[in-house]
mmCIF file of C-alpha atoms in Angstrom:
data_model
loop_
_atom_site.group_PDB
_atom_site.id
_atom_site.type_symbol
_atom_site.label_atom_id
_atom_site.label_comp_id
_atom_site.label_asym_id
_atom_site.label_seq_id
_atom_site.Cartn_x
_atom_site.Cartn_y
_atom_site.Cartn_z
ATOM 1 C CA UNK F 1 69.038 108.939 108.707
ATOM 2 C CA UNK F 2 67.412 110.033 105.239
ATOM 3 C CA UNK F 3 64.352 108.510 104.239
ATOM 4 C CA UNK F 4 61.819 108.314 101.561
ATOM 5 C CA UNK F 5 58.072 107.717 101.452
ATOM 6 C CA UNK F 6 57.038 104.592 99.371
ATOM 7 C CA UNK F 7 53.484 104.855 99.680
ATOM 8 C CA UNK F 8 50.996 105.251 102.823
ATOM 9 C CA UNK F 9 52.384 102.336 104.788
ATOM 10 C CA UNK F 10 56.317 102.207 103.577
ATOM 11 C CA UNK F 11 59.335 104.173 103.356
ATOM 12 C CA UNK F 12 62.929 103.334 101.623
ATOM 13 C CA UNK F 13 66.032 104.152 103.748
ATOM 14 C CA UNK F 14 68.268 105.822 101.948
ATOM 15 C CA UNK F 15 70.972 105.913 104.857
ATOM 16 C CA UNK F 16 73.114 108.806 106.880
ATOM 17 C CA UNK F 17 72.936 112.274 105.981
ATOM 18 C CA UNK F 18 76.813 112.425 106.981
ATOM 19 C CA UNK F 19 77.342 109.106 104.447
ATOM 20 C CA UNK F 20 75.209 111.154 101.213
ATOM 21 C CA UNK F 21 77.930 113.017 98.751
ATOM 22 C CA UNK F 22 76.536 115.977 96.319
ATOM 23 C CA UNK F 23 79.108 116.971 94.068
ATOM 24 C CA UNK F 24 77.736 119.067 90.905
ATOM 25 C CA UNK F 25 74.006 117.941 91.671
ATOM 26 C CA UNK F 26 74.598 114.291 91.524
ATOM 27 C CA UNK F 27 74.739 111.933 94.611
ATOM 28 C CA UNK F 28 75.857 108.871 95.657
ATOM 29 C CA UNK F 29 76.804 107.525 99.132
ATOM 30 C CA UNK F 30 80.273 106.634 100.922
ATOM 31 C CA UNK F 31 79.196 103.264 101.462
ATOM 32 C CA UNK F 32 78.345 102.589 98.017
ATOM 33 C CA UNK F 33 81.684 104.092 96.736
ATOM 34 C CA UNK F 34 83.357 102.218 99.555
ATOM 35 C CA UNK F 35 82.168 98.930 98.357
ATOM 36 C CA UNK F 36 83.064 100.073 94.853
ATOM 37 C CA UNK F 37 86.811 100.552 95.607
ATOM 38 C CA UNK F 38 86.705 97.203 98.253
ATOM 39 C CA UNK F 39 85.824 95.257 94.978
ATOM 40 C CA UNK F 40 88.737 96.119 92.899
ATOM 41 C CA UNK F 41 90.928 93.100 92.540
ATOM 42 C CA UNK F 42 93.816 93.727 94.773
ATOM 43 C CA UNK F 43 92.807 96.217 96.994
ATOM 44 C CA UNK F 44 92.809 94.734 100.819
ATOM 45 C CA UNK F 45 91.223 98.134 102.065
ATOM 46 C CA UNK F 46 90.135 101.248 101.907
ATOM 47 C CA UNK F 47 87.665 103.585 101.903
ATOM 48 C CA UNK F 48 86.602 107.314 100.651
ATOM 49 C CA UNK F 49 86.840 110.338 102.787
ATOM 50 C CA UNK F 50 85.046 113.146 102.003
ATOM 51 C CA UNK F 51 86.405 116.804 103.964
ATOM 52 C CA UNK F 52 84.166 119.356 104.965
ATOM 53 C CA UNK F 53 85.382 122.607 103.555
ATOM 54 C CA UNK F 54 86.507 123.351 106.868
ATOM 55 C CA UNK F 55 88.726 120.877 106.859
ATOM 56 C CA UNK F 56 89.897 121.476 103.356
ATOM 57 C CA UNK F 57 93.733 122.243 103.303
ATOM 58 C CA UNK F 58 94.003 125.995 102.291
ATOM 59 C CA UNK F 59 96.156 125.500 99.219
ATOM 60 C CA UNK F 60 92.924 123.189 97.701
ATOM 61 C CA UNK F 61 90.048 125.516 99.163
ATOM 62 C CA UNK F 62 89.405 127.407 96.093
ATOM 63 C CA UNK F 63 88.630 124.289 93.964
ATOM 64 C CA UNK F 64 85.949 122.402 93.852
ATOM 65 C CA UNK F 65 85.483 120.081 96.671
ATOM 66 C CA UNK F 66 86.210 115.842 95.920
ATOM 67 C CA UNK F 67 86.578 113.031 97.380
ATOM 68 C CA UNK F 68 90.026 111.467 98.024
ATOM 69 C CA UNK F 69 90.344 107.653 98.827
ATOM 70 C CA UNK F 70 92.744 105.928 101.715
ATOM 71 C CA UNK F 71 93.830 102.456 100.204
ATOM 72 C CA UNK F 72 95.855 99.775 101.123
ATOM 73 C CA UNK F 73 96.756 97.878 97.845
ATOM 74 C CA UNK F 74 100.393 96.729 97.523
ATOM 75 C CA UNK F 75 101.120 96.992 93.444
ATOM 76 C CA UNK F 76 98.369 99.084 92.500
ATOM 77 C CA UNK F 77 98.502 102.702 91.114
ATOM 78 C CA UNK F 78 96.439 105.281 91.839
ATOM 79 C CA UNK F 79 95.674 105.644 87.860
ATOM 80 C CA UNK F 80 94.123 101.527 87.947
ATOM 81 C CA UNK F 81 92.116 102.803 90.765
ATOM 82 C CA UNK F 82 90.505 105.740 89.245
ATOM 83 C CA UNK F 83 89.808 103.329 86.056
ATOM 84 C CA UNK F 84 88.552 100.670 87.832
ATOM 85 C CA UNK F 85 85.906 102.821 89.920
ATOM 86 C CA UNK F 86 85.342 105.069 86.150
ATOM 87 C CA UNK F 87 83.676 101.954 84.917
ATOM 88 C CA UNK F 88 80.966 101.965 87.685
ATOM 89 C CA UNK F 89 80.827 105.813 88.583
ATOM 90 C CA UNK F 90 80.226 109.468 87.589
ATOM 91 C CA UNK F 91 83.826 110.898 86.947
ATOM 92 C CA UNK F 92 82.669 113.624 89.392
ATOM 93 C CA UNK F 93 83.337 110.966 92.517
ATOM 94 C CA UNK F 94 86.409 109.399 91.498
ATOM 95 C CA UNK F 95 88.683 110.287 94.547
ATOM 96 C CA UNK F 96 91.373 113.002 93.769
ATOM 97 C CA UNK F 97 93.986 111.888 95.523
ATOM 98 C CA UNK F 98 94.068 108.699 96.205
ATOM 99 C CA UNK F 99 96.421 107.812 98.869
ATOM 100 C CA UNK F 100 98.624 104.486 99.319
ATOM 101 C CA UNK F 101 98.780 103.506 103.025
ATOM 102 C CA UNK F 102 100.159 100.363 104.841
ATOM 103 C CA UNK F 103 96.478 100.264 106.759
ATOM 104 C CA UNK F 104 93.785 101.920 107.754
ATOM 105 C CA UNK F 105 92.735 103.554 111.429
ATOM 106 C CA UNK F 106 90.398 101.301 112.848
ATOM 107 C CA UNK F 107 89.169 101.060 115.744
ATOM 108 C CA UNK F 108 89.116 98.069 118.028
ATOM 109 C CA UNK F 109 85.308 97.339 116.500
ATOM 110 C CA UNK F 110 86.926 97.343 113.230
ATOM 111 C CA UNK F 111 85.498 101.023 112.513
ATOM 112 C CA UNK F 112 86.884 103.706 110.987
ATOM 113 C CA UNK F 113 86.115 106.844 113.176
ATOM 114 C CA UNK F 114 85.832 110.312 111.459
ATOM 115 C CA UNK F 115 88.060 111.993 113.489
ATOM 116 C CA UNK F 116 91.119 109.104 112.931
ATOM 117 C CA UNK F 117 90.334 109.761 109.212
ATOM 118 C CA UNK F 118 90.823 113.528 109.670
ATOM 119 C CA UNK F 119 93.904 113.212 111.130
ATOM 120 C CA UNK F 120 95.145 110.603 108.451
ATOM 121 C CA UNK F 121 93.599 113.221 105.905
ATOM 122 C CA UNK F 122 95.720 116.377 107.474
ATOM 123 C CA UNK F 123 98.918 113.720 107.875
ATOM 124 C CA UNK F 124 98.807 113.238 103.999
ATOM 125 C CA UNK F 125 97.316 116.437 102.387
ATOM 126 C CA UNK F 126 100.273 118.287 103.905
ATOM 127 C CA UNK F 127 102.817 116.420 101.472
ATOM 128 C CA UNK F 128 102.511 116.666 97.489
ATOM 129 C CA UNK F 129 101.094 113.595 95.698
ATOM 130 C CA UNK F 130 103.808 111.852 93.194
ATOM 131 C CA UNK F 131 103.789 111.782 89.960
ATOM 132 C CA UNK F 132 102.738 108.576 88.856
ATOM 133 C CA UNK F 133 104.320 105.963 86.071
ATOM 134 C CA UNK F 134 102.845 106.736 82.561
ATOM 135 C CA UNK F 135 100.876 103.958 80.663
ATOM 136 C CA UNK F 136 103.743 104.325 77.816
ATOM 137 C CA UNK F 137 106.725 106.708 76.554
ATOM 138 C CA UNK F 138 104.741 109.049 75.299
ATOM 139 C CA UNK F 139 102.142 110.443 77.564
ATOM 140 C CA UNK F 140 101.680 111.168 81.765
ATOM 141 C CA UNK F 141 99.949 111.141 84.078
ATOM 142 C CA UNK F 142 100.072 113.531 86.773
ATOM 143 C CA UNK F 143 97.690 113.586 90.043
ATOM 144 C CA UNK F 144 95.846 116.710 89.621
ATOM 145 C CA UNK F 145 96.377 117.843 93.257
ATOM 146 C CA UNK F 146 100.191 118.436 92.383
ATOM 147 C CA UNK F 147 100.989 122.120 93.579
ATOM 148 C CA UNK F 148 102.194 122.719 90.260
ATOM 149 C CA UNK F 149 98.827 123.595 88.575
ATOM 150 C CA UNK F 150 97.492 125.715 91.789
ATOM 151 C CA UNK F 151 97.789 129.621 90.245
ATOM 152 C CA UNK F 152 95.621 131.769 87.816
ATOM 153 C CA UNK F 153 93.144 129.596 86.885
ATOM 154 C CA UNK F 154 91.818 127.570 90.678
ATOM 155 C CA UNK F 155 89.270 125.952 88.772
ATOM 156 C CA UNK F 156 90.837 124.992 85.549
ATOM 157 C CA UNK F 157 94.502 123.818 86.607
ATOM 158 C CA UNK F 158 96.824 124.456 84.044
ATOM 159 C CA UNK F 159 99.913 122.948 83.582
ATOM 160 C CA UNK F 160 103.315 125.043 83.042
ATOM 161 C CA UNK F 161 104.375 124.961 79.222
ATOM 162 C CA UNK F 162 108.045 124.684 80.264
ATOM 163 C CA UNK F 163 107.422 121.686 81.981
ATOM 164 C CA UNK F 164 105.463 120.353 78.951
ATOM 165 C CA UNK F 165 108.698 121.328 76.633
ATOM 166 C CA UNK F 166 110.771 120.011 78.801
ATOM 167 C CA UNK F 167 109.187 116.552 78.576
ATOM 168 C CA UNK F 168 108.533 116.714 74.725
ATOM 169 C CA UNK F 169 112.072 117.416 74.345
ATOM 170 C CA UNK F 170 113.097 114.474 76.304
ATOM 171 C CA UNK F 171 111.154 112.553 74.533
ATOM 172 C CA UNK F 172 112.898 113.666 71.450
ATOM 173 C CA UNK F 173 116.081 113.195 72.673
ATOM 174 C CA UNK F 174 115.273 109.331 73.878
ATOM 175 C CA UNK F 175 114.013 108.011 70.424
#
């Protein structure tokens, strides 16, 4: 456990070592972004896993190292998510992906052990994210873990032009 001195006589708890994120020099907890996402109006569960680079999948390895999100939340998108928890958070924790699943791998005490997380994390890291539904005609979006933008630039992903044309010609083509 991390804690800070308040004082002679006190000290604030500022909870697990294992629970504190550090992406780009800010911080924030699990736990707090786990109660973020729990408070989202129609998600039943979830939470935010965070892989060690270890345990990063090798075709993500070279970028930089987020958060993704397990949630159970029948008719939500993973794009109301990420604007729900962009109200209340740094962009650099919003979870990328964020993964639909029918429930989560508790335990019999209700917990969610690391290890069933892992495996959950290795199950669904191994199969490309979808596309998801645009807002309107005119624009996407696309989960930026799609192996389409993996290439030249690992830390910049940059999406094919021809794929681009392709869509602004169908776009053409519908109106």
């Amino acid at each position: 456990d991390g804690i800070a001195p308040r004082g002679e006589r006190e000290f604030e708890l500022l909870g697990r070592d294992s629970d504190q994120l550090n992406i780009a020099g800010k911080r924030n907890s699990l736990a707090n972004m786990n109660q973020l996402l729990l408070r989202i109006p129609g998600v039943q569960d979830g939470c935010f896993f965070m892989p060690t680079a270890q345990e990063v999948s090798h075709a993500a390895s070279s970028q930089i190292q987020r958060p993704c999100a397990f949630v159970v939340a029948p008719g939500l998108d993973a794009n109301t998510i990420r604007q729900q928890l962009r109200q209340q958070v740094d962009p650099v924790f919003l979870p990328r992906p964020v993964w639909f699943v029918d429930q989560l791998p508790r335990n019999s005490a209700s917990k969610l052990p690391r290890a069933a997380l892992l495996a959950l994390y290795q199950q669904l890291s191994t199969k490309p994210p979808a596309a998801e539904p645009a807002p309107d005609a005119h624009s996407w979006y696309l989960d930026p873990e799609l192996e389409v933008f993996e290439g030249h630039f690992p830390t910049h992903p940059v999406l094919p032009g021809a794929l681009l044309l392709d869509w602004v010609i169908d776009a053409i083509q519908q109106q």
